[in-house]
Coordinates of C-alpha atoms in Angstrom, one line a residue:
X985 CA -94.0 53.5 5.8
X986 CA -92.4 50.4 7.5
X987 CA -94.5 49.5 10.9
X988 CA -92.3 50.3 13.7
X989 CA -90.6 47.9 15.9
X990 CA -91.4 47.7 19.6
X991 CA -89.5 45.4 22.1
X992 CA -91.9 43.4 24.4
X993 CA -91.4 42.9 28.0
X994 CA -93.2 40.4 29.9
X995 CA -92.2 40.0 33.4
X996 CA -93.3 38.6 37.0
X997 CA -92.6 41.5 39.6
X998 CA -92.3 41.1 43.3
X999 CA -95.5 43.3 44.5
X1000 CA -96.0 44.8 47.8
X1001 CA -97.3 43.5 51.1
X1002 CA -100.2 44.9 50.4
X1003 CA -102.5 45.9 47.4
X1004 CA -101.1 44.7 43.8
X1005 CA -98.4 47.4 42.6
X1006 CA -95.1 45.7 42.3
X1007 CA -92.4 46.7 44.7
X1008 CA -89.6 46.6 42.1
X1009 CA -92.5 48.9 39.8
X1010 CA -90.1 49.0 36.2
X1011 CA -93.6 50.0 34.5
X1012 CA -93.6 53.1 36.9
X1013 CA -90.2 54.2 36.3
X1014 CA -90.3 54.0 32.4
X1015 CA -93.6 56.3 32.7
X1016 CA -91.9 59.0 34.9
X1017 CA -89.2 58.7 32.3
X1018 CA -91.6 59.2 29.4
X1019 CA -93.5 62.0 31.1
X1020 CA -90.0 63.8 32.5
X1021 CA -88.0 63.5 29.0
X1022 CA -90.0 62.7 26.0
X1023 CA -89.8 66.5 25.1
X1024 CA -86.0 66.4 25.5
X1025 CA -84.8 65.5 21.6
X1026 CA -81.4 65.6 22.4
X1027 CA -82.0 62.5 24.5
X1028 CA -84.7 60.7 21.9
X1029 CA -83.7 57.0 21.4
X1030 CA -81.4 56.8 23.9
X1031 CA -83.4 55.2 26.7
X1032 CA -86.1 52.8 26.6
X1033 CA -88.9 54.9 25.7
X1034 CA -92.8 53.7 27.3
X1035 CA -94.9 52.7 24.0
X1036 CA -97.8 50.6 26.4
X1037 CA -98.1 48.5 29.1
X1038 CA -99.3 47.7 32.5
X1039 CA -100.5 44.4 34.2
X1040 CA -101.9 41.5 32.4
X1041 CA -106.1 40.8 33.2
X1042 CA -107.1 37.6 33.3
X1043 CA -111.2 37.2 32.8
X1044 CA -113.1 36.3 36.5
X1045 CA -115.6 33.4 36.6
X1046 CA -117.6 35.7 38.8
X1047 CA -116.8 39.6 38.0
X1048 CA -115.1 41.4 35.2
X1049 CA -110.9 40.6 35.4
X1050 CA -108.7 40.4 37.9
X1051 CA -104.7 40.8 38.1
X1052 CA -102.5 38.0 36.9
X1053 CA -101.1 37.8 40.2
X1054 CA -99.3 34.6 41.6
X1055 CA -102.4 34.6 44.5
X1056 CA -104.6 34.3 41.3
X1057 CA -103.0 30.9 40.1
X1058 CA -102.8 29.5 43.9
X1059 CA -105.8 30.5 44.2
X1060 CA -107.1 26.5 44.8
X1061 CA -104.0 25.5 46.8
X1062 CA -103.7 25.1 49.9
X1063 CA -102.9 27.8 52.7
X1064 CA -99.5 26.5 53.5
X1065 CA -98.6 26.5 50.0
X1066 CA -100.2 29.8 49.2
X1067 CA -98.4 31.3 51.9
X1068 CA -94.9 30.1 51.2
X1069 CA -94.7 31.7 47.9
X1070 CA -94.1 35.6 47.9
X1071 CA -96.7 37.5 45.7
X1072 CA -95.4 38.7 42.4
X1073 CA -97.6 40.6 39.5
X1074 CA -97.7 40.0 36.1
X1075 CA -97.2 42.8 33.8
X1076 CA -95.7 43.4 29.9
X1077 CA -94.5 46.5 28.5
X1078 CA -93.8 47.7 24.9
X1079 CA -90.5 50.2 24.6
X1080 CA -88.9 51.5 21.9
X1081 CA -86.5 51.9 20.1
X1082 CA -84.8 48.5 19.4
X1083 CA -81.5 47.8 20.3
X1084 CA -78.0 45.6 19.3
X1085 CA -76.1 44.0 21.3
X1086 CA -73.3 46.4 23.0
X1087 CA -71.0 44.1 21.4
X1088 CA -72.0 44.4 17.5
X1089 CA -70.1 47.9 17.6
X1090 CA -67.5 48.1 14.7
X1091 CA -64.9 50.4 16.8
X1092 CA -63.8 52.0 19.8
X1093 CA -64.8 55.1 18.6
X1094 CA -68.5 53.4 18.2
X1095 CA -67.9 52.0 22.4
X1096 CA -67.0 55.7 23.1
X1097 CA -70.2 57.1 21.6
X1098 CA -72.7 54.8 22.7
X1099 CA -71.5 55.0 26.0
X1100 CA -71.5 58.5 26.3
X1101 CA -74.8 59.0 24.8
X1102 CA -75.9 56.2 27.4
X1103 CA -74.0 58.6 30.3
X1104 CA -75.8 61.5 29.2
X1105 CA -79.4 60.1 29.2
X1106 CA -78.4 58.1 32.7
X1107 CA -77.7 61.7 34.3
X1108 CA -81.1 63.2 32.5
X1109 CA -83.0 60.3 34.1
X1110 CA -81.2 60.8 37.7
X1111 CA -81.9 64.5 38.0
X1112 CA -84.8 64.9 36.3
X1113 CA -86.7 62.0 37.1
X1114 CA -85.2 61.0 40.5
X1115 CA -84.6 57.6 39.5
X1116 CA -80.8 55.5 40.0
X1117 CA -81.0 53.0 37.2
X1118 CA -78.2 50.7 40.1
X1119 CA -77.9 47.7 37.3
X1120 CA -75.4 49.0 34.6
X1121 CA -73.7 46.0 32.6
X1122 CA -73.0 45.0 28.5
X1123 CA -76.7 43.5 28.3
X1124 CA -78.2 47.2 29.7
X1125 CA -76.2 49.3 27.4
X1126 CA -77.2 48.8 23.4
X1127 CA -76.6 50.7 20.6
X1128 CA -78.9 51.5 17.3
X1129 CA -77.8 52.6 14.3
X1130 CA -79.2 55.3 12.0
X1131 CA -79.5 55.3 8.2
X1132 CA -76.4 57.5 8.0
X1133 CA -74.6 54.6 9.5
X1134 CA -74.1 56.6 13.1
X1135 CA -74.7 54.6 16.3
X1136 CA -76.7 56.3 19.7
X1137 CA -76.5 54.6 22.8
X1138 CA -79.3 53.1 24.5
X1139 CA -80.2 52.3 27.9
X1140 CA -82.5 49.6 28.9
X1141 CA -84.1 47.8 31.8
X1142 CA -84.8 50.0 34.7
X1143 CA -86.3 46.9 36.9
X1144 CA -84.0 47.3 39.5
X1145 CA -84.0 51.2 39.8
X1146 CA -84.8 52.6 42.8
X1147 CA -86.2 56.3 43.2
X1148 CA -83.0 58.4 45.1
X1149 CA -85.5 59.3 47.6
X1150 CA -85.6 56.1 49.2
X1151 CA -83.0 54.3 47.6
X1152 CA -82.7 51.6 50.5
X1153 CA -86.3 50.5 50.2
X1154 CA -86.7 47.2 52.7
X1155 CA -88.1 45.4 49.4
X1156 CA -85.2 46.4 47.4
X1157 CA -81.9 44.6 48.5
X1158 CA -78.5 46.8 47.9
X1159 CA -76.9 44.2 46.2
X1160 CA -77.9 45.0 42.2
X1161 CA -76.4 43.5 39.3
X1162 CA -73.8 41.0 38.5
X1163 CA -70.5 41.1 40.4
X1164 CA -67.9 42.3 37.6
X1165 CA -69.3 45.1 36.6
X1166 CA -71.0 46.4 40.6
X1167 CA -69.5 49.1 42.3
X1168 CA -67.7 48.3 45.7
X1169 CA -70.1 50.2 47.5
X1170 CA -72.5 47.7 46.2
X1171 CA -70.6 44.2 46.5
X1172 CA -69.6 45.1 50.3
X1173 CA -73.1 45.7 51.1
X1174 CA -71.8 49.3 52.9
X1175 CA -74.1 51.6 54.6
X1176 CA -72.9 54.6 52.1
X1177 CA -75.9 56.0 50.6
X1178 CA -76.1 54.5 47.1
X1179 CA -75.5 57.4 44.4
X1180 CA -75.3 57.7 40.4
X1181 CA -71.4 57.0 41.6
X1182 CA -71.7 53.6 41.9
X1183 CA -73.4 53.3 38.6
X1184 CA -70.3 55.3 37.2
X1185 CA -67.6 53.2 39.0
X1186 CA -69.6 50.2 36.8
X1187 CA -69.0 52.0 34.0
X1188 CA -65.4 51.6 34.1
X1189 CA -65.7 48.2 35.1
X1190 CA -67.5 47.7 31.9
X1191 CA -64.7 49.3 29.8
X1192 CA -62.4 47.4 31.5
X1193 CA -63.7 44.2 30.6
X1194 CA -64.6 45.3 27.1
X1195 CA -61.1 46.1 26.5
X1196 CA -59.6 43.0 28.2
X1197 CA -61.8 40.4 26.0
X1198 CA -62.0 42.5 22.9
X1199 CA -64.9 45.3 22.3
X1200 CA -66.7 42.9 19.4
X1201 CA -67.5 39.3 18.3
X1202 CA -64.4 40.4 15.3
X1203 CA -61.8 41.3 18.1
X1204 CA -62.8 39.0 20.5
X1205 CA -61.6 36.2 18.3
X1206 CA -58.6 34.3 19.3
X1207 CA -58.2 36.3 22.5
X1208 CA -58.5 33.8 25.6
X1209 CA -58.6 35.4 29.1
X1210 CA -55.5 34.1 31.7
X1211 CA -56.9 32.8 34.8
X1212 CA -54.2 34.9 36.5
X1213 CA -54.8 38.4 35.1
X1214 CA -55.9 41.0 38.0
X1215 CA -59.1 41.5 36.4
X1216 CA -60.7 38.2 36.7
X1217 CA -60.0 38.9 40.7
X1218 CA -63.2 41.2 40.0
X1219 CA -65.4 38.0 38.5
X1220 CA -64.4 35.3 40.9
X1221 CA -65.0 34.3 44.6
X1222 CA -67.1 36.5 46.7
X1223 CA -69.0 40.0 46.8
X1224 CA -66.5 40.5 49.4
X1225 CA -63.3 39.4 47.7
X1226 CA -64.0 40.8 44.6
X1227 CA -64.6 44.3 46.6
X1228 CA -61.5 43.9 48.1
X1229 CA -59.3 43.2 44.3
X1230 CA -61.4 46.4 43.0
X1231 CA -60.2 48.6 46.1
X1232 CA -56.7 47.2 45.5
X1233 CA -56.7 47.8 41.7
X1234 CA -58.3 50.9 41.2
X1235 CA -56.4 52.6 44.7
X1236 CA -53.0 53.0 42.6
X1237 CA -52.3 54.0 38.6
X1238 CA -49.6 52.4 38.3
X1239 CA -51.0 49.2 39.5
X1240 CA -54.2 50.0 37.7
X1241 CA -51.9 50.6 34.5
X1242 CA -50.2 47.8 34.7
X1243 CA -52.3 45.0 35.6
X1244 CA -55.9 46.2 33.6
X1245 CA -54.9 48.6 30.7
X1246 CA -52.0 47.2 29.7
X1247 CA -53.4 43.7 29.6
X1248 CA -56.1 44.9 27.1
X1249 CA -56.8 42.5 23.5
X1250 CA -55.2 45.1 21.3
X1251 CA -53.6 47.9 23.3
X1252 CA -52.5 50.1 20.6
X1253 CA -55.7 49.9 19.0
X1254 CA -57.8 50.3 22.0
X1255 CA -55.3 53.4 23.1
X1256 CA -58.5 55.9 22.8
X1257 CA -60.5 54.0 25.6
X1258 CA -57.5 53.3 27.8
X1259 CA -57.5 57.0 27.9
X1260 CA -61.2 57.7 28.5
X1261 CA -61.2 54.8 31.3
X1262 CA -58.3 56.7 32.8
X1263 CA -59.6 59.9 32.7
X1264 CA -62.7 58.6 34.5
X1265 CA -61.4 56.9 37.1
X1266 CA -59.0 60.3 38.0
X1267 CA -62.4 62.2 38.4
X1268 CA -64.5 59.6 40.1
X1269 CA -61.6 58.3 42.6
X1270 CA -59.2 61.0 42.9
X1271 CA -61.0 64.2 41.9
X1272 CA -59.3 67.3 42.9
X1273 CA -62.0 69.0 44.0
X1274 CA -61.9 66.6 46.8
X1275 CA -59.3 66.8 49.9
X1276 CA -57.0 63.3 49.9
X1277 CA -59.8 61.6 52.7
X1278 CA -62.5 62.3 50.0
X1279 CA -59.8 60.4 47.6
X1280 CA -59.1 57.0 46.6
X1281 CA -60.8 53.4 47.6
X1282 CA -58.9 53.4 50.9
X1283 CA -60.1 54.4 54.8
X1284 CA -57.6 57.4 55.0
X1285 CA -55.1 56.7 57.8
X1286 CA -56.0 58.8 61.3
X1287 CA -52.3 59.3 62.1
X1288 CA -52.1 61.6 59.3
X1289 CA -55.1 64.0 60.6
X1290 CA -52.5 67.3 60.7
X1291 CA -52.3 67.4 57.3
X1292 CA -56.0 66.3 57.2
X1293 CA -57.0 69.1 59.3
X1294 CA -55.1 71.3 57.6
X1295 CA -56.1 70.4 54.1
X1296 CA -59.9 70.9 55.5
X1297 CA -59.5 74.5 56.2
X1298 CA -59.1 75.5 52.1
X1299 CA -61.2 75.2 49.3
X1300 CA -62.2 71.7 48.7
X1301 CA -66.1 70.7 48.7
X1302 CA -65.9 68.3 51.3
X1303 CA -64.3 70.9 53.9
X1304 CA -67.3 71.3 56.4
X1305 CA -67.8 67.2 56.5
X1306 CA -66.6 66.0 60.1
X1307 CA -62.5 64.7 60.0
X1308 CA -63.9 61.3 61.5
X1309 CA -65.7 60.6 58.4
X1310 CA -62.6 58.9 56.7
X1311 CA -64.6 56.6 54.6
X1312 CA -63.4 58.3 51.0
X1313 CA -66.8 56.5 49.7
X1314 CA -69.0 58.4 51.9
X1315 CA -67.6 61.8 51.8
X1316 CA -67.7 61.6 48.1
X1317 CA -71.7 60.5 48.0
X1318 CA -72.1 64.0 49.6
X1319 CA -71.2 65.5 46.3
X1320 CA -72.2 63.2 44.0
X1321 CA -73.6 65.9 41.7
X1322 CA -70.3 67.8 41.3
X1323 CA -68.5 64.7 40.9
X1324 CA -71.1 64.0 38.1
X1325 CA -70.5 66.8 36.0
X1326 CA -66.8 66.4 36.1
X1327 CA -67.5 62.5 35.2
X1328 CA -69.8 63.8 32.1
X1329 CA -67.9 66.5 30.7
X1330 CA -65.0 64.0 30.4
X1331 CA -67.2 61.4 28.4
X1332 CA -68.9 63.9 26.2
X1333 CA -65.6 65.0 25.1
X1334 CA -64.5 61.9 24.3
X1335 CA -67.8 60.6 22.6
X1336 CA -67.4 64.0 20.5
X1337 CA -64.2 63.4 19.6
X1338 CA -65.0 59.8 18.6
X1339 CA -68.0 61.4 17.0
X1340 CA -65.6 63.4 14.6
X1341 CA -63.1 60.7 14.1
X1342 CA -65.9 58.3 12.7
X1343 CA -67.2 61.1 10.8
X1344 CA -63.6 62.0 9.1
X1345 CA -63.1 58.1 8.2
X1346 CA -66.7 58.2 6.4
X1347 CA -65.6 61.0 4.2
X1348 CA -62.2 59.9 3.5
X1349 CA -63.6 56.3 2.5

């Protein structure tokens, strides 16, 4: 039997004031990971999975080893030197399985699966393990593919996760990521408590741009991005601009239809993924179990607050949350969970639908 690959990580992590444990702790997260799901099969190989690791010793002149640390190396320099250079911690890690590229898939059926085998395993780790992984992009998101020919979805690289309990940690700026694919919530810096949301509203940003520069190395070829499209508002000039072009995009359909869908490679044959990008954006913006100020990417206007006030009195989840909250961001992070499921049953039924169209192509081949 073949030896099995591993993929080494070697990596210098900011530590803490004190002591040697490194404040952005990725070897911590993938062991509660391990320890929370490794029983799980239904999730096996689709998240890195903790093979070894921990931090690298380096042999004392005086006693035993010590921590590769960065106060190790200065250790001869002087003071003000020492001092001006903030203490990371050297540690490697050995994961499995090993990924592709996101962008090796072969269809959009393939895109569909992966991610929503990558959606699934991101929810596991959120309520299971109480970790937000807050850095979704193409390089987090792989793929591997079985003997049968069948792709799973892998997620990878949980450095800048943050446990949910404490998700504004003083060591751990808000700002995660790169800024196409963050969340608004994210690029503005806001004060709304961050939430698996904001890893979901990357999601679609990821799809979006997948779509608009073609979903493989094949597809991509030939296709050249116009400066002017609406969607490389969401790559250039500031956190705070791009925000702004994502709130304006995403706040209507038919803008949203218009100026990112429709302006996709190949749009006929990237139809199936218009639809699943769609269908996630309705639930995560504009989800009807929300009332209209829980709706949208837009403060909702105070001179409407009859038909506010009115509209809280009924059904909807966000009914005993106070009028003045008109932020639709943060009365949604209150029910982040239920949003969650609404978010994940429309994914799985896609990426089981893509499932059976990649199986019916294989058999009539």
């Amino acid at each position: 039997q073949p030896a099995q690959k591993v993929l080494i990580k070697d990596a210098w992590a900011y530590a803490a004031a004190t002591g040697s444990k490194a404040a952005r702790d990725e070897l911590s997260n993938l062991r509660a990971i391990r320890d929370k799901l490794d029983a799980d099969d239904a999730l096996a190989g689709t998240y890195s999975h903790l093979e070894a690791g921990g931090i690298v010793q380096q042999k004392g002149k005086r006693r035993g080893t010590l921590n590769d640390t960065t106060e190790l190396i200065l250790a001869n320099f002087m003071a003000s030197v020492r001092d001006n250079v903030k203490k990371r911690v050297h540690w490697r890690v050995a994961t499995t399985p090993v990924g592709e590229d996101l962008q090796k898939v072969r269809s959009v059926d393939e895109l569909i699966v992966v991610v929503g085998d990558v959606m699934a395993a991101h929810t596991a780790i959120v309520r299971r393990c109480d970790i937000l992984h807050r850095d979704l992009s193409t390089n987090k998101i792989m793929f591997c593919r079985d003997d049968d020919g069948m792709v799973r979805g892998l997620l990878i690289d949980f450095n800048n996760a943050v446990l949910q309990a404490n998700p504004h940690d003083e060591q751990r700026p808000d700002r995660t990521g790169i800024y196409p694919y963050m969340s608004i919530g994210n690029l503005e810096q806001s004060s709304v408590k961050r939430t698996a949301l904001d890893d979901w509203e990357s999601l679609i940003y990821i799809l979006c741009w997948l779509g608009t520069i073609g979903i493989n190395r094949d597809d991509q070829t030939n296709v050249k991005i116009r400066s002017d499209l609406t969607i490389c508002h969401w790559r250039d000039g500031s956190a705070t601009n791009i925000a702004k072009a994502k709130r304006r995009t995403l706040q209507h359909s038919d803008l949203f239809g218009n100026e990112i869908l429709a302006c996709f490679a190949h749009p006929l044959l990237y139809a199936n993924l218009a639809r699943l990008i769609l269908e996630l954006r309705s639930q995560l913006f504009y989800n009807e179990r929300l009332s209209s100020l829980a709706q949208g990417c837009i403060d909702f206007d105070p001179m409407y607050s009859s038909i506010r006030n009115a509209e809280l009195r009924t059904h909807y989840l966000d009914c005993n949350i106070d009028t003045t909250v008109v932020d639709p961001f943060a009365r949604r992070a209150e029910f982040a969970d239920a949003i969650v499921d609404d978010l994940l049953n429309v994914i799985q039924e896609h990426r089981n639908n893509a499932l059976n169209r990649i199986k019916d192509f294989q058999l009539s081949k």
